[in-house]
Amino acid sequence: MRRSSPILHFERLDLLGIGLVLAILSFDHVFVLPVLGIYLYVVRKQICFLIFIIGVLIMYMLWFTLGQVNLPQTIDEDVTVIRVEHQDDYATLWLKTRNDTFMAYVSDTTLISGDVIHVKGDVSRFPYQTTPKGFDPFKYYLSLGIKGKIRVDDISYGYHRFHIFEFRDRLIKYVQHQQHHELVEVMMFGSKTYEKKDLYDGLGLSYVLSVSGLHVFVLVYMIKKIMFYLDMPMRSQTVIVILLYVIMAYFHRFDLGVTRLLMMRILVDMNRHYEWRRSRLELIHIACLMCLVI
């Protein structure tokens, strides 16, 4: 009996995920192509090539279209504040126009997400990589959805409209006015500006506290243990855990470090409930690909 073609097999998502990651890397690094070719030959009977080709085409279209940046030279219009990062004596604003998102530095630290302001100034793109293997500001900010920066000449407040993160901004302001340890703001809201930043960077704690999401995982794990000893129903435990992850992801503005934990929790619960029989490694690759798309 002839073996069925593996082109439609929906198995070994972990191997498929590795192949897609190598394909994405090859867009920007040609030397990865031989590695991808060898890998696909080795696993040719274990992955679904139809899904692989579709995934590569989608990724390439995203990579090609999002990488095209056409910026105006100046701006003189109403924009919406979609994110505020407070510093000591200034604020970093993410400003949304009709089609693009820009970054600006202003002295007004009272603005919150949802404020509509009129901005007048010059627009410029972030610099490209200047040293081999060095940091590329242009690609970094473009990955965050920011097309360029505005040198503000004039700014005036207009009005306020609802924004999903305005409650978070108000809560941060309230916490900042209270007597609290700076770690509260770092761990709860993912703040990257605090007095002992150099010390935490030197100890390697900044990544753990505000980027990796490890502290969120430990917090939820402790709460799960408490619910286990209280003998709560499994359904209630699942709902509470997912709700905690959603709240913490919201407080961190759905940064990938925390959002991937939420993705994994949902995938694990769905895998168990619907009996998908996927390995944890496969679920990790699915979450990884979702993060790459985002």
Coordinates of C-alpha atoms in Angstrom, one line a residue:
M1 CA 0.0 0.0 0.0
R2 CA 1.3 3.4 -0.9
R3 CA 2.0 5.9 1.9
S4 CA -0.2 8.9 2.0
S5 CA 1.4 12.2 1.1
P6 CA 2.5 14.3 4.1
I7 CA 1.4 17.5 2.4
L8 CA -1.9 17.7 4.3
H9 CA -0.6 16.2 7.6
F10 CA -1.3 18.5 10.6
E11 CA 1.3 16.9 12.9
R12 CA 4.6 17.9 14.4
L13 CA 3.9 21.6 14.8
D14 CA 7.1 22.0 16.7
L15 CA 9.2 21.0 13.6
L16 CA 6.9 23.2 11.4
G17 CA 7.5 26.1 13.8
I18 CA 11.3 25.7 13.6
G19 CA 11.1 25.8 9.8
L20 CA 9.0 28.9 9.8
V21 CA 11.4 30.7 12.2
L22 CA 14.3 29.8 9.9
A23 CA 12.4 31.0 6.9
I24 CA 11.7 34.4 8.6
L25 CA 15.4 34.7 9.5
S26 CA 16.3 34.1 5.9
F27 CA 14.4 37.2 4.8
D28 CA 17.1 39.4 6.4
H29 CA 20.0 36.9 6.5
V30 CA 20.7 35.1 3.2
F31 CA 23.2 32.7 4.9
V32 CA 20.3 31.1 6.7
L33 CA 18.9 29.7 3.4
P34 CA 21.2 26.7 3.2
V35 CA 20.4 25.8 6.8
L36 CA 16.7 26.1 6.0
G37 CA 17.2 23.8 2.9
I38 CA 19.0 21.2 4.9
Y39 CA 16.5 21.3 7.7
L40 CA 13.5 20.9 5.3
Y41 CA 15.2 18.0 3.6
V42 CA 15.7 16.2 7.0
V43 CA 12.1 16.7 8.2
R44 CA 10.5 16.5 4.8
K45 CA 8.3 13.5 5.8
Q46 CA 7.2 15.0 9.2
I47 CA 5.9 18.4 8.4
C48 CA 3.0 19.8 6.4
F49 CA 4.6 21.7 3.4
L50 CA 1.3 23.2 2.4
I51 CA 1.0 25.0 5.8
F52 CA 4.7 25.8 5.7
I53 CA 4.4 27.5 2.3
I54 CA 1.2 29.4 3.3
G55 CA 2.9 30.6 6.5
V56 CA 6.0 31.8 4.6
L57 CA 4.0 33.7 2.1
I58 CA 2.0 35.5 4.9
M59 CA 5.2 36.3 6.8
Y60 CA 6.9 37.6 3.7
M61 CA 3.9 39.8 2.8
L62 CA 3.9 41.3 6.3
W63 CA 7.7 41.8 6.3
F64 CA 7.7 43.4 2.9
T65 CA 4.7 45.7 3.3
L66 CA 5.4 46.8 6.9
G67 CA 9.0 47.6 6.0
Q68 CA 7.9 50.3 3.5
V69 CA 8.0 53.6 5.3
N70 CA 6.9 56.9 3.6
L71 CA 7.0 59.8 6.0
P72 CA 5.8 63.4 5.6
Q73 CA 8.4 66.1 6.3
T74 CA 6.1 68.1 8.7
I75 CA 3.0 67.6 10.7
D76 CA 0.3 70.1 11.6
E77 CA -2.8 68.2 12.7
D78 CA -4.8 66.7 15.6
V79 CA -3.3 63.4 16.9
T80 CA -4.3 61.0 19.6
V81 CA -2.1 60.0 22.5
I82 CA -2.0 56.2 22.6
R83 CA 0.8 55.7 25.1
V84 CA 2.6 57.8 27.7
E85 CA 6.0 56.9 29.3
H86 CA 6.8 59.3 32.2
Q87 CA 10.4 60.3 32.8
D88 CA 11.7 62.6 35.5
D89 CA 11.0 66.0 33.8
Y90 CA 9.5 65.0 30.5
A91 CA 7.2 62.4 28.9
T92 CA 7.6 60.2 25.8
L93 CA 4.4 60.2 23.8
W94 CA 3.2 57.7 21.2
L95 CA 1.0 59.7 18.8
K96 CA -1.5 58.2 16.4
T97 CA -2.4 60.1 13.2
R98 CA -4.8 58.8 10.6
N99 CA -2.4 56.3 9.1
D100 CA 0.8 56.2 11.2
T101 CA 2.2 56.2 14.7
F102 CA 5.0 58.6 15.8
M103 CA 7.0 59.2 18.9
A104 CA 7.6 62.7 20.5
Y105 CA 9.2 64.0 23.6
V106 CA 7.3 66.8 25.5
S107 CA 7.6 68.6 28.8
D108 CA 3.9 68.1 29.5
T109 CA 3.7 65.2 31.9
T110 CA -0.1 65.5 32.6
L111 CA -1.2 63.8 29.3
I112 CA -2.7 60.4 29.4
S113 CA -3.8 57.9 26.7
G114 CA -6.9 59.1 24.9
D115 CA -6.0 62.8 24.9
V116 CA -6.4 64.5 21.5
I117 CA -3.8 67.2 21.0
H118 CA -2.8 69.4 18.1
V119 CA 0.9 69.0 17.2
K120 CA 3.0 71.1 14.9
G121 CA 6.6 70.1 14.1
D122 CA 9.1 68.3 11.9
V123 CA 9.0 64.6 11.2
S124 CA 12.1 62.4 10.8
R125 CA 12.8 58.7 10.8
F126 CA 14.9 56.9 13.3
P127 CA 18.6 56.3 12.3
Y128 CA 19.6 53.0 10.7
Q129 CA 22.2 50.7 12.1
T130 CA 25.5 52.6 12.2
T131 CA 27.9 49.8 13.2
P132 CA 28.1 46.1 12.1
K133 CA 26.0 43.9 14.3
G134 CA 25.0 47.0 16.3
F135 CA 21.7 48.3 17.4
D136 CA 19.3 49.3 14.6
P137 CA 16.9 52.0 16.0
F138 CA 14.9 52.1 12.8
K139 CA 14.0 48.4 12.7
Y140 CA 13.5 48.3 16.5
Y141 CA 10.9 51.1 16.5
L142 CA 9.3 49.9 13.3
S143 CA 8.8 46.5 15.1
L144 CA 6.8 48.5 17.7
G145 CA 4.7 50.1 15.0
I146 CA 6.4 53.5 15.2
K147 CA 7.3 55.0 11.8
G148 CA 9.3 58.0 13.0
K149 CA 9.7 60.8 15.6
I150 CA 8.4 64.3 15.8
R151 CA 10.4 67.4 16.9
V152 CA 7.6 69.3 18.4
D153 CA 7.5 73.1 17.8
D154 CA 4.0 73.7 19.2
I155 CA 1.5 71.6 21.1
S156 CA -2.0 72.4 22.4
Y157 CA -4.5 70.3 24.2
G158 CA -7.8 69.6 22.5
Y159 CA -10.1 67.1 24.2
H160 CA -10.2 63.6 25.6
R161 CA -11.7 60.5 24.1
F162 CA -11.9 57.0 25.6
H163 CA -8.9 54.8 25.3
I164 CA -8.5 51.3 26.6
F165 CA -5.3 52.2 28.5
E166 CA -6.4 55.4 30.2
F167 CA -7.3 53.6 33.4
R168 CA -3.8 52.1 33.5
D169 CA -2.3 55.6 33.1
R170 CA -4.5 57.0 35.8
L171 CA -3.6 54.1 38.1
I172 CA 0.1 54.7 37.5
K173 CA -0.2 58.4 38.4
Y174 CA -2.0 57.4 41.6
V175 CA 0.7 55.0 42.5
Q176 CA 3.4 57.5 41.8
H177 CA 1.8 60.0 44.2
Q178 CA 1.7 57.4 47.0
Q179 CA 4.5 56.3 49.3
H180 CA 5.6 53.1 47.7
H181 CA 8.7 51.2 46.7
E182 CA 9.7 51.6 43.1
L183 CA 9.6 47.9 42.5
V184 CA 5.8 48.1 42.8
E185 CA 5.7 50.2 39.6
V186 CA 8.3 48.0 37.9
M187 CA 6.6 44.7 38.6
M188 CA 3.0 45.7 38.3
F189 CA 3.2 48.0 35.2
G190 CA 6.5 47.0 33.6
S191 CA 8.0 50.5 34.1
K192 CA 11.6 50.8 32.8
T193 CA 12.4 54.1 34.5
Y194 CA 13.4 53.9 38.1
E195 CA 16.1 55.3 40.4
K196 CA 18.2 52.1 40.8
K197 CA 18.0 51.1 37.1
D198 CA 21.8 50.9 36.8
L199 CA 22.0 48.6 39.8
Y200 CA 19.3 46.3 38.5
D201 CA 20.8 46.3 35.0
G202 CA 24.2 45.3 36.5
L203 CA 22.7 42.4 38.4
G204 CA 20.6 41.3 35.4
L205 CA 17.4 41.8 37.2
S206 CA 15.8 44.4 34.8
Y207 CA 15.0 41.7 32.3
V208 CA 13.4 39.5 34.9
L209 CA 11.4 42.3 36.5
S210 CA 10.0 44.2 33.5
V211 CA 10.5 42.2 30.4
S212 CA 10.5 38.4 30.8
G213 CA 7.2 38.1 32.7
L214 CA 8.9 35.6 35.1
H215 CA 7.6 37.6 38.1
V216 CA 4.0 37.3 36.7
F217 CA 4.4 33.6 36.3
V218 CA 5.6 33.2 39.9
L219 CA 2.7 35.3 41.2
V220 CA 0.1 33.3 39.4
Y221 CA 1.8 30.0 40.4
M222 CA 1.6 31.0 44.0
I223 CA -2.1 31.9 43.7
K224 CA -2.7 28.5 41.9
K225 CA -1.1 26.7 44.9
I226 CA -3.4 28.6 47.3
M227 CA -6.5 27.6 45.2
F228 CA -5.3 24.0 45.1
Y229 CA -5.0 23.8 48.9
L230 CA -8.4 25.4 49.2
D231 CA -9.7 22.6 47.0
M232 CA -11.4 25.0 44.5
P233 CA -13.1 23.4 41.5
M234 CA -10.7 23.1 38.5
R235 CA -13.1 25.2 36.3
S236 CA -12.9 28.1 38.8
Q237 CA -9.2 27.8 39.0
T238 CA -8.8 28.0 35.3
V239 CA -11.1 31.1 35.0
I240 CA -9.2 32.9 37.8
V241 CA -5.8 32.1 36.4
I242 CA -6.7 33.3 32.9
L243 CA -8.3 36.5 34.4
L244 CA -5.1 37.2 36.4
Y245 CA -3.0 36.8 33.2
V246 CA -5.4 39.2 31.3
I247 CA -5.2 41.8 34.1
M248 CA -1.4 41.6 34.3
A249 CA -1.1 41.7 30.5
Y250 CA -3.3 44.8 30.5
F251 CA -1.1 46.5 33.2
H252 CA 2.0 45.7 31.1
R253 CA 0.2 47.0 27.9
F254 CA 0.2 43.5 26.5
D255 CA 4.0 43.4 26.1
L256 CA 5.0 40.1 24.6
G257 CA 6.9 39.0 27.7
V258 CA 3.6 38.8 29.6
T259 CA 1.2 38.2 26.7
R260 CA 3.0 35.0 25.7
L261 CA 2.1 33.6 29.2
L262 CA -1.5 34.4 28.5
M263 CA -1.3 32.7 25.1
M264 CA 0.4 29.6 26.6
R265 CA -2.2 29.4 29.4
I266 CA -5.1 29.5 26.9
L267 CA -3.4 27.0 24.6
V268 CA -2.7 24.6 27.4
D269 CA -6.3 24.8 28.7
M270 CA -7.8 24.4 25.2
N271 CA -5.5 21.5 24.5
R272 CA -6.7 19.7 27.6
H273 CA -10.4 20.6 27.2
Y274 CA -10.7 19.7 23.5
E275 CA -8.2 16.8 23.7
W276 CA -6.0 18.1 20.9
R277 CA -3.2 15.8 22.2
R278 CA -0.5 18.4 21.3
S279 CA 2.8 18.2 23.2
R280 CA 3.9 21.2 25.3
L281 CA 6.7 21.8 22.8
E282 CA 4.2 22.2 20.0
L283 CA 2.1 24.6 22.1
I284 CA 5.3 26.6 22.8
H285 CA 5.9 26.9 19.0
I286 CA 2.4 28.0 18.3
A287 CA 2.7 30.7 20.9
C288 CA 6.1 31.7 19.5
L289 CA 4.7 32.1 16.0
M290 CA 1.8 34.2 17.3
C291 CA 4.3 36.4 19.0
L292 CA 6.3 36.7 15.7
V293 CA 3.2 37.7 13.8
I294 CA 2.4 40.4 16.4

